[in-house]
Short mmCIF file of C-alpha atoms and ligand atoms in Angstrom, two decimals:
data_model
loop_
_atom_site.label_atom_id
_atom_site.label_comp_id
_atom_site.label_asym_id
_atom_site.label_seq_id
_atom_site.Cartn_x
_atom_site.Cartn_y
_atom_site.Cartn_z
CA UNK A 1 140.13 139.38 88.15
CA UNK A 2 137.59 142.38 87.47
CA UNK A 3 134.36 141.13 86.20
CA UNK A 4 133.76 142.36 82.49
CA UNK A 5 130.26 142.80 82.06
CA UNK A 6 129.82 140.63 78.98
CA UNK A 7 131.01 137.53 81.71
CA UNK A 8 127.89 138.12 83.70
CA UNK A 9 125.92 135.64 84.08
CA UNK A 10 122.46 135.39 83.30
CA UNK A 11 120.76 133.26 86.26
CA UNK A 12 117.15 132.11 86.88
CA UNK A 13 115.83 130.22 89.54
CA UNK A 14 112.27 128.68 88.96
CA UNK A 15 110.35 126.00 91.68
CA UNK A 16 108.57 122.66 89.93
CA UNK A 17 105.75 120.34 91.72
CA UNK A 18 106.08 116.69 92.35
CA UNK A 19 103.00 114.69 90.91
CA UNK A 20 100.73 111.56 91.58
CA UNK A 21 99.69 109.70 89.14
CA UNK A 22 95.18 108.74 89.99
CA UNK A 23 95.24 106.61 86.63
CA UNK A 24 99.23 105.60 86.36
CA UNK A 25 101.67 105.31 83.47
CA UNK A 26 103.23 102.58 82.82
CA UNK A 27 104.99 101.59 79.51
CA UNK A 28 106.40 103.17 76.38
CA UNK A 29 105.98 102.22 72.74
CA UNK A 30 109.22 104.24 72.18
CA UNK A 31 112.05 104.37 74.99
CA UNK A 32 113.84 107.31 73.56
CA UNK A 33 111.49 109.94 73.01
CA UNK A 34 109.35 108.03 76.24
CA UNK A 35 106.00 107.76 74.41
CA UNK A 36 103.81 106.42 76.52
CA UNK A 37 101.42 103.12 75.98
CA UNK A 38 98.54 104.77 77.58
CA UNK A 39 97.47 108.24 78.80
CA UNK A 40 97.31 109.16 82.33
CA UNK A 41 96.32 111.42 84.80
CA UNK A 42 97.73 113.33 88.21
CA UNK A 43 97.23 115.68 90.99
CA UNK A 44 99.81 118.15 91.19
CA UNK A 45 100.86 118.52 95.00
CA UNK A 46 101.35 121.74 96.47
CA UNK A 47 104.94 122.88 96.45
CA UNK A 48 105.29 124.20 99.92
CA UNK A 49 105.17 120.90 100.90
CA UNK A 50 106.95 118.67 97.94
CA UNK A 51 109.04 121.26 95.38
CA UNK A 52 112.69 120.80 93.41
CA UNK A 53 114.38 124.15 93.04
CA UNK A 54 116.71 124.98 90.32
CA UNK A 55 119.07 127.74 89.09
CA UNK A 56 120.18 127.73 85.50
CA UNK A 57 123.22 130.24 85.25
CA UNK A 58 124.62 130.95 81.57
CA UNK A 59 127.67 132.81 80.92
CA UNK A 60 130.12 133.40 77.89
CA UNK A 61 133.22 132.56 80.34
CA UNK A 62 131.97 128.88 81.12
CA UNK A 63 133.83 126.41 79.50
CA UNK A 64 131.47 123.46 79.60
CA UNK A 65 128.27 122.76 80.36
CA UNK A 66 127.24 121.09 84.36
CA UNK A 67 125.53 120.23 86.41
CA UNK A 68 125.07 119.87 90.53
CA UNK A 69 122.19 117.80 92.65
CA UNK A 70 121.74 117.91 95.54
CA UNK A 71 125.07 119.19 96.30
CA UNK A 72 126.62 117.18 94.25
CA UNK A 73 127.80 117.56 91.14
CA UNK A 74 126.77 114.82 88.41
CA UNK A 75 127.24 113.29 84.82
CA UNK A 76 126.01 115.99 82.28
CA UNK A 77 126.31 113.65 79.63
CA UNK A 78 123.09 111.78 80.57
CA UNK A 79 120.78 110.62 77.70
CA UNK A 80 117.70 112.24 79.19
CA UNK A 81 119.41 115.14 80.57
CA UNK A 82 120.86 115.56 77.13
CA UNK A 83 117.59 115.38 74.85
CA UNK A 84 116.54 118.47 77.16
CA UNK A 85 119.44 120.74 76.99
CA UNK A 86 119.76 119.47 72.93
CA UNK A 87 115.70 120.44 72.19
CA UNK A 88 115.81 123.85 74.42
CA UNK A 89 118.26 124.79 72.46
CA UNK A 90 116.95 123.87 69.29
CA UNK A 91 113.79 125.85 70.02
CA UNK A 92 115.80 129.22 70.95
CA UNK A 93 117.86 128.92 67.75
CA UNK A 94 114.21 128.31 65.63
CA UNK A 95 112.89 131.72 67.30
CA UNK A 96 115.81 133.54 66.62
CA UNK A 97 116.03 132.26 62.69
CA UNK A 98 112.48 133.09 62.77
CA UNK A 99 113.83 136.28 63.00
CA UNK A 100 111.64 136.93 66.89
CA UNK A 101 112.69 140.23 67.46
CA UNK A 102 111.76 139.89 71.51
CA UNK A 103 114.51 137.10 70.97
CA UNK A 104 118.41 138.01 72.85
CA UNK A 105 120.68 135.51 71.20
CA UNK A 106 123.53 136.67 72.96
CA UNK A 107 123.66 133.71 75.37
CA UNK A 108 122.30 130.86 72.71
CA UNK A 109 126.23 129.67 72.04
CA UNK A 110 126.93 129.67 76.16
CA UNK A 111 127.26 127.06 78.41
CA UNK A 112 125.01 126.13 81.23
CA UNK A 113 125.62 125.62 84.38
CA UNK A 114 122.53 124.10 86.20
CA UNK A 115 121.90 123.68 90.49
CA UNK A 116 118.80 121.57 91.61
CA UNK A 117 117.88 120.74 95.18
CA UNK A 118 114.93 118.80 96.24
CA UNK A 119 112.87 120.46 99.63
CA UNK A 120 112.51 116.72 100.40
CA UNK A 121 114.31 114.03 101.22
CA UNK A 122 115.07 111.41 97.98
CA UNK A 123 115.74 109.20 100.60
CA UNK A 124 112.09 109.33 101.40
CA UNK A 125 110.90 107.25 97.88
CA UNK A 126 109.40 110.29 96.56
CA UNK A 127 109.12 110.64 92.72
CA UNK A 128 111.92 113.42 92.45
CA UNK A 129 112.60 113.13 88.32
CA UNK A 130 109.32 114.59 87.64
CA UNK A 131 109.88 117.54 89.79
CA UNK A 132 113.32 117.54 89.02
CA UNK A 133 112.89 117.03 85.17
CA UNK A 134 109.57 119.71 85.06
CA UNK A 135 112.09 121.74 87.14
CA UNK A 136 115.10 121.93 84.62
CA UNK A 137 112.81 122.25 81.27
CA UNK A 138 110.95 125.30 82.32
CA UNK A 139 113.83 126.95 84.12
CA UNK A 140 116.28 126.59 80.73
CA UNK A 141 112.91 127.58 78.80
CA UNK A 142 112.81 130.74 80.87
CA UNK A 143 116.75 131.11 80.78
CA UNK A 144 116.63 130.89 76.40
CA UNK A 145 113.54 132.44 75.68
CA UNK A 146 111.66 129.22 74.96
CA UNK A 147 107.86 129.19 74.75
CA UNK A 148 105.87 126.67 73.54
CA UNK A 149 104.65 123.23 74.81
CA UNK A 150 107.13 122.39 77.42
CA UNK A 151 105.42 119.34 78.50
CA UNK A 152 106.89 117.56 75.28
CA UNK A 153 110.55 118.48 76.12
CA UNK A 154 109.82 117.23 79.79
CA UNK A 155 108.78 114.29 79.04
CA UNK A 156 111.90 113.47 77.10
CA UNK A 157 113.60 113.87 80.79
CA UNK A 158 110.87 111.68 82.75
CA UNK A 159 107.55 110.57 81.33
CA UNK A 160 105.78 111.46 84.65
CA UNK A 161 107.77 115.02 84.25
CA UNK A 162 105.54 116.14 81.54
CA UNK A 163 102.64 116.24 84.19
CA UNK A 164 104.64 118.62 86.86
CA UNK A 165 104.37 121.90 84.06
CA UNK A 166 100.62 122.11 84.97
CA UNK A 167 98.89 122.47 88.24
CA UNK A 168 95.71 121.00 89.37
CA UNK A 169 94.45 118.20 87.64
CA UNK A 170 96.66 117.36 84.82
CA UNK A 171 96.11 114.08 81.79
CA UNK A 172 99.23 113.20 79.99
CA UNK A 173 97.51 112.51 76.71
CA UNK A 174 99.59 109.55 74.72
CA UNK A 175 99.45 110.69 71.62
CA UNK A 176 99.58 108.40 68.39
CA UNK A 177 102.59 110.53 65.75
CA UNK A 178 105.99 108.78 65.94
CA UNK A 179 107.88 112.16 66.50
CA UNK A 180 105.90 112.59 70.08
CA UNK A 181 104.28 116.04 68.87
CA UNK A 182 101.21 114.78 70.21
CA UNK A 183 102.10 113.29 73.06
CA UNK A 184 101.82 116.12 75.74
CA UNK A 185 100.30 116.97 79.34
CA UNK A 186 97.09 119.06 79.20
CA UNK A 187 95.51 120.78 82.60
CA UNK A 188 92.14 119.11 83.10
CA UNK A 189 90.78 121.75 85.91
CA UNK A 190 93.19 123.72 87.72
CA UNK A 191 94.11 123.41 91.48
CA UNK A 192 91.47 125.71 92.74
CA UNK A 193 89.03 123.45 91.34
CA UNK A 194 88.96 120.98 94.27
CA UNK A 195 89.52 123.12 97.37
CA UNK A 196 88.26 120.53 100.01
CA UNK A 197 90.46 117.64 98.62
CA UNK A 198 93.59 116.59 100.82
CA UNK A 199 96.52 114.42 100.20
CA UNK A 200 98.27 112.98 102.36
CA UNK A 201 101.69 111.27 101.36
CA UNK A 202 102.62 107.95 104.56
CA UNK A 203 106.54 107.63 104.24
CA UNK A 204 105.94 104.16 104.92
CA UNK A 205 110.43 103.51 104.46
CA UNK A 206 113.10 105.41 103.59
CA UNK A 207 114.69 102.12 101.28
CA UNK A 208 115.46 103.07 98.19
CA UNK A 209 113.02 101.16 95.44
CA UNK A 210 114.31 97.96 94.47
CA UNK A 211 113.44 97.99 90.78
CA UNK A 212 113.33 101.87 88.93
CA UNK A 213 110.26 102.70 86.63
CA UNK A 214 112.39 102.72 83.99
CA UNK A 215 114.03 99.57 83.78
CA UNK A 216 110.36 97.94 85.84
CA UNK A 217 108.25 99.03 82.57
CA UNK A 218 110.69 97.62 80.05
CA UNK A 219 110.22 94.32 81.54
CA UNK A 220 106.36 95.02 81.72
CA UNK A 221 105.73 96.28 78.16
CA UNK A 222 107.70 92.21 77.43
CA UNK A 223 105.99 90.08 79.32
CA UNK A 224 102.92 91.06 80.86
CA UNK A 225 99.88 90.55 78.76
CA UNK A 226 97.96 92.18 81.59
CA UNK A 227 99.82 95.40 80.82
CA UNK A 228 98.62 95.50 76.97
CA UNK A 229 95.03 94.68 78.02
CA UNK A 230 95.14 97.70 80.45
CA UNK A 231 96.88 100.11 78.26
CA UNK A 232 94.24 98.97 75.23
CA UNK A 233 91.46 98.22 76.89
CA UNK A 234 90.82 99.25 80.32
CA UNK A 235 92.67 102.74 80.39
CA UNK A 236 90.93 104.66 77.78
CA UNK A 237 87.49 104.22 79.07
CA UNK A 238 88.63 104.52 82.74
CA UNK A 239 90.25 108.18 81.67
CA UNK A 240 86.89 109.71 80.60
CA UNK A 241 85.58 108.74 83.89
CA UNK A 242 88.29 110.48 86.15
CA UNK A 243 88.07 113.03 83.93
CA UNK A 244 84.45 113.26 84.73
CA UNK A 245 84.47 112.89 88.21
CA UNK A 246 87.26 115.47 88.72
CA UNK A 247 85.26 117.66 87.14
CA UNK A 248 82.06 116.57 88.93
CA UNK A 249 83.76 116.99 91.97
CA UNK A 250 82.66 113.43 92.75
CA UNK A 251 85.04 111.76 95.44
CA UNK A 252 83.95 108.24 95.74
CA UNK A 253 83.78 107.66 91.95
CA UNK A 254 87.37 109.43 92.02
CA UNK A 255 88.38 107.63 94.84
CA UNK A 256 87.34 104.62 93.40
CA UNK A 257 88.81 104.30 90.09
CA UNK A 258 92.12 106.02 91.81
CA UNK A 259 92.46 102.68 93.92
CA UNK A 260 91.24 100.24 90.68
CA UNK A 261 94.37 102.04 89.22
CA UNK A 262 96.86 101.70 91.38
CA UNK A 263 95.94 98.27 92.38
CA UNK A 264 96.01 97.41 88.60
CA UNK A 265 99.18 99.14 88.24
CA UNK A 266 100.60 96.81 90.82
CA UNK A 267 98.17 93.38 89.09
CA UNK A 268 100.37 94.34 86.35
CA UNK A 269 103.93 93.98 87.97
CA UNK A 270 103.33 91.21 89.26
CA UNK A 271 102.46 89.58 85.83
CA UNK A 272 105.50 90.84 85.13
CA UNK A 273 108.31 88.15 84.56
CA UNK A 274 110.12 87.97 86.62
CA UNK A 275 107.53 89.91 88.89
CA UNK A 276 108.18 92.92 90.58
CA UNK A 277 106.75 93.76 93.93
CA UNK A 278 106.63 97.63 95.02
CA UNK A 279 104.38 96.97 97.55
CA UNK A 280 105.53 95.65 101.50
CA UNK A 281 103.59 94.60 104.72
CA UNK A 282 102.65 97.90 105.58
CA UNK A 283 101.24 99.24 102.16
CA UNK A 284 99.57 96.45 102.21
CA UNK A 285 97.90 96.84 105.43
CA UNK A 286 97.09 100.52 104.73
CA UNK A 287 95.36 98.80 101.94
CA UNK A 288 93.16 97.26 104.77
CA UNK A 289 92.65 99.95 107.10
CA UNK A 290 91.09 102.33 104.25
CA UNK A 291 88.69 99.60 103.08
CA UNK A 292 87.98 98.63 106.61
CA UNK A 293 87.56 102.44 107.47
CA UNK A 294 85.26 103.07 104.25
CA UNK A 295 83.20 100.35 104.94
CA UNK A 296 82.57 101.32 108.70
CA UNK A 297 81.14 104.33 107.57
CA UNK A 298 79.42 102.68 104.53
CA UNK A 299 80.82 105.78 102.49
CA UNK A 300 83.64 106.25 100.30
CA UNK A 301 85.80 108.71 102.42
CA UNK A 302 89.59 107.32 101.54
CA UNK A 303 91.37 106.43 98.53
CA UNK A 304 94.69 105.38 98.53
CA UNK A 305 97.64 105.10 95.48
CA UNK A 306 101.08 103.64 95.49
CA UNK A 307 103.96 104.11 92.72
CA UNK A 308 106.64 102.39 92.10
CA UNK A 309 107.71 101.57 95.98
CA UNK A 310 105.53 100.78 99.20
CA UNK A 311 104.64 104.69 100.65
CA UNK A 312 101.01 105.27 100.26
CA UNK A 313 100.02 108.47 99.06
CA UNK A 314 96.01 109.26 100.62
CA UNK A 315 93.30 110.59 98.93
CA UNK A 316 90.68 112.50 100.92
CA UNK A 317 88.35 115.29 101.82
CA UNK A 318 89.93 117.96 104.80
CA UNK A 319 86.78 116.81 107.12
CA UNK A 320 88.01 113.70 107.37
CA UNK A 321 91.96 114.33 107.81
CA UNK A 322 92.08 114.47 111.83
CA UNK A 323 90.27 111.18 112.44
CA UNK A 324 92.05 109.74 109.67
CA UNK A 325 95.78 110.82 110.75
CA UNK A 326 94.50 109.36 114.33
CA UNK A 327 94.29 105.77 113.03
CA UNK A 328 97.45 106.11 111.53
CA UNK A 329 98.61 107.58 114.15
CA UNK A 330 97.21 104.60 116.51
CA UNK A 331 97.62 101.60 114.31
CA UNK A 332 101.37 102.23 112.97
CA UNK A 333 102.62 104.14 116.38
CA UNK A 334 105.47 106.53 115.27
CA UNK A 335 108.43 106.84 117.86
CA UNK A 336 108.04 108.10 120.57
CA UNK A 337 111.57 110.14 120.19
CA UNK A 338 111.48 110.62 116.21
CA UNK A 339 110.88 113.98 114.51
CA UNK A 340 107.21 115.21 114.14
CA UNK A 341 104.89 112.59 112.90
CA UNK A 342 102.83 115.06 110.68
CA UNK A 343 104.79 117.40 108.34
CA UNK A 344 103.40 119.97 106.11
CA UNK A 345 99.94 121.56 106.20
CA UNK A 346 98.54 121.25 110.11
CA UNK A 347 96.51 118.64 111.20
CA UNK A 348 93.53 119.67 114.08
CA UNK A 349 93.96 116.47 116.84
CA UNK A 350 91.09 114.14 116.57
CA UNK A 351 89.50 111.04 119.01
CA UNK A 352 88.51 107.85 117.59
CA UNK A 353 86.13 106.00 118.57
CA UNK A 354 85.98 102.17 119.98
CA UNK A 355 83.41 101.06 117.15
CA UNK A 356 86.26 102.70 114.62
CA UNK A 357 89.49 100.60 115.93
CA UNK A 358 87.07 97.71 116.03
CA UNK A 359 86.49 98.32 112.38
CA UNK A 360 89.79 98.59 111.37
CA UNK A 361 90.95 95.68 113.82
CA UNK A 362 94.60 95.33 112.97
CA UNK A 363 97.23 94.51 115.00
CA UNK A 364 99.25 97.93 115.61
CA UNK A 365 102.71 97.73 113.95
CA UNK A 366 105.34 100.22 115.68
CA UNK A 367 107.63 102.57 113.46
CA UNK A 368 105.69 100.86 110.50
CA UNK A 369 105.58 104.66 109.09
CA UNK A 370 107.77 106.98 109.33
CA UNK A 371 106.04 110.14 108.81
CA UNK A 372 103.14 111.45 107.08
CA UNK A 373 103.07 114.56 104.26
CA UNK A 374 99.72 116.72 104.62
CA UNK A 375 99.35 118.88 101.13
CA UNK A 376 96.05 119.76 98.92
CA UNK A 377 97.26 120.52 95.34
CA UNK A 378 99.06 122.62 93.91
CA UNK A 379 100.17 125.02 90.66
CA UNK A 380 102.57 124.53 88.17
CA UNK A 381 106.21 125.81 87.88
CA UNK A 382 106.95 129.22 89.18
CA UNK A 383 109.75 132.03 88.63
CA UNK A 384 111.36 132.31 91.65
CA UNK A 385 112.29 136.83 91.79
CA UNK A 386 114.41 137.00 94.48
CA UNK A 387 117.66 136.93 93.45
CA UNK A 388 118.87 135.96 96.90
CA UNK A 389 117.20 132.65 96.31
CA UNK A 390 119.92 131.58 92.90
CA UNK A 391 121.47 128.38 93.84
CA UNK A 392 124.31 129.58 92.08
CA UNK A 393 126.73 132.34 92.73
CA UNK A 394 127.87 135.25 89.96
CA UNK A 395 130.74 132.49 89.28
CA UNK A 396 128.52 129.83 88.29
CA UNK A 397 129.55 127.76 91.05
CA UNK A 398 126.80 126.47 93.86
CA UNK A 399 126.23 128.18 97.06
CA UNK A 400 127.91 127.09 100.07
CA UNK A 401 124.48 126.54 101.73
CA UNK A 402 123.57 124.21 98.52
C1 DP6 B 501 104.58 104.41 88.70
O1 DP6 B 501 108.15 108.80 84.80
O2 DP6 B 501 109.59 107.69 86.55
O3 DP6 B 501 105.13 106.72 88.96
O4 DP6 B 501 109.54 107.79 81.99
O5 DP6 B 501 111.12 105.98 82.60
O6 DP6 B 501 111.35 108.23 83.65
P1 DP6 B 501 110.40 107.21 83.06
O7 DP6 B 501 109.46 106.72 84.25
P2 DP6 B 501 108.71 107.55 85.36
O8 DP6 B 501 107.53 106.54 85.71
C2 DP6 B 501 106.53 106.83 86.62
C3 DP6 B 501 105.71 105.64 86.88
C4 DP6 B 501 104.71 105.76 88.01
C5 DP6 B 501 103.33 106.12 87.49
C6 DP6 B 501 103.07 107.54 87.06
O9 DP6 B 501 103.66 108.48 87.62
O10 DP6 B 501 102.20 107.71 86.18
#
């Protein structure tokens, strides 16, 4: 059939970041717009390490609107994926009765067809809604003509999404209006602020998470007073002071409350009832090894943070990232056949010394981590211009290689 040029498609590819939350979220006061009980702040990690890709294609010959992940395609109909496409849309039809005249309304009525893929594996336990929900949100923005605060319609996808728009250092501020207006992600420095600090993410199992942050918080925000005391009185004062020692530069006061956090994140699920435990044998003995290793050196050097499953994502400063990845590296002993230990940025081999292993002092546990993730952080959302890079074809149907 010859290809009338009205049917064209418009595509647009865009990359999003995946996050990590230093002082977490966890609880909403409204489940539907996901309004948060407390504010929050993340690192946004580089995206040549951790990135979701998607291609929005619209087109007047597309008779309903889909979507594919992953290579496969999935329910459109979805609540959250719903309140994205429904608000997008809402905003391009406000510019154009505005009367914008930068505004093409010719594709406002289409249908979308949308393609995501993850440059990681979900299998790993890696947060992939925020990427993927920052992902889709700035990609249909881009597609409609949207501008605006796009951190409020992501965080009607995912409440951590709202954090992957920015790069850097980024606070989800909670807001207090009922509509959610206020309740959007602000960058605190950007990601060229801190150019020393390293992350690295220990794939410490490839399980899936028992219990989803979702369904985890609703349980929370019902039974565990430990969760209201945090959200009313421990998290506001503890966000001025990451705020102040990101922008100090300071690492053991970040470090510091970064590990209060998560470990208070994790206080709180287990005064959850019935509790919920994220965290296994390993996490917890990467617990040990960084409080062994800071005290050895009678210095602050390590933080660590865990979400809502047992892989420990690092917190350090690049002098410190050989030696470091050595005790890992000695203490969980990866297989000796498996894939490469360290992925992503490269890691300069390192000794450690006797005193050091004597420190730490655990009992090596074999295989006990799959891999490790070295990244820094990283910017926000980008266009992707190459239109060889579309996830969809001029038919609005994925790739072959998707
Ligand atoms: C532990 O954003 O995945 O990672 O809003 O229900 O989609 P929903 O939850 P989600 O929760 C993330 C929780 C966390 C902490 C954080 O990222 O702040």
């Amino acid at each position: 059939m010859p290809e009338d040029s009205m049917d064209k498609p418009n595509i647009v590819t865009c990359t999003a970041p995946v996050n990590i939350a230093v002082v977490k979220y966890w609880g909403k006061r409204n489940e539907e717009l996901i309004l948060p009980i407390n504010s929050s702040l993340s690192v946004t990690l580089h995206q040549d390490q951790l990135k979701t890709t998607t291609t929005v294609a619209t087109s007047r010959s597309f008779q309903e609107d889909r979507i594919w992940l992953n290579g496969k395609e999935e329910d459109i109909t979805h609540p959250r994926l719903q309140s994205c496409l429904r608000e997008i849309r809402r905003l391009a039809r406000k510019r154009r009765n505005d009367g914008d005249p930068a505004m093409d309304s010719t594709g406002l009525s289409h249908k979308v067809h949308i393609c995501s893929v993850n440059n990681f594996p979900t299998a790993a336990g890696l947060a992939s809604s925020a990427a993927g929900f920052a992902c889709l949100v700035y990609t249909l923005a881009r597609v409609f003509g949207v501008e605006g605060e796009l951190s409020v319609i992501a965080r009607q996808g995912s409440g951590s999404a709202c954090r992957s728009i920015y790069g850097g250092f980024v606070q989800w501020i909670m807001g207090q209006k009922d509509d959610g207006k206020d309740s959007l992600a602000q960058q605190v420095e950007p990601e060229t602020h801190w150019p020393e600090l390293r992350i690295l993410v220990l794939v410490a199992s490839a399980e899936r998470k028992p219990v989803g942050s979702t369904s985890g918080m609703q349980t929370s925000v019902q039974t565990s007073r430990l969760l209201k005391h945090r959200a009313e009185s421990v998290v506001p004062g503890r966000m001025e002071e990451m705020i102040k020692a990101v922008r100090r530069k300071d690492f053991a006061a970040f470090a510091e409350l970064t590990m209060k956090d998560s470990n208070q994140f994790h206080a709180t699920c287990l005064d959850t009832y019935p509790p919920i435990f994220y965290l296994n044998y390993v996490s917890q003995q990467i617990i040990n090894v960084v409080h062994r290793y800071n005290r050895h050196y009678r210095e602050t050097r390590l933080a660590y943070t865990f979400d809502a499953g047992p892989n420990a994502v690092i917190f350090t400063l690049q002098q410190h990232v050989p030696e470091f990845v050595q005790v890992v590296q000695h203490f969980f002993p990866p297989e000796t056949n498996g894939g490469q230990f360290i992925k992503g940025l490269p890691v300069n081999p390192a000794a450690i010394t006797e005193e050091l292993k004597q420190a730490v002092g655990l009992e090596p546990m074999p295989k006990g981590i799959s891999y490790i993730i070295s990244t820094k952080a990283g910017p926000g959302p980008c266009v992707v211009t190459d239109p060889t890079q579309h996830l969809l074809r001029s038919d609005g149907l994925p790739k072959e290689t998707v």
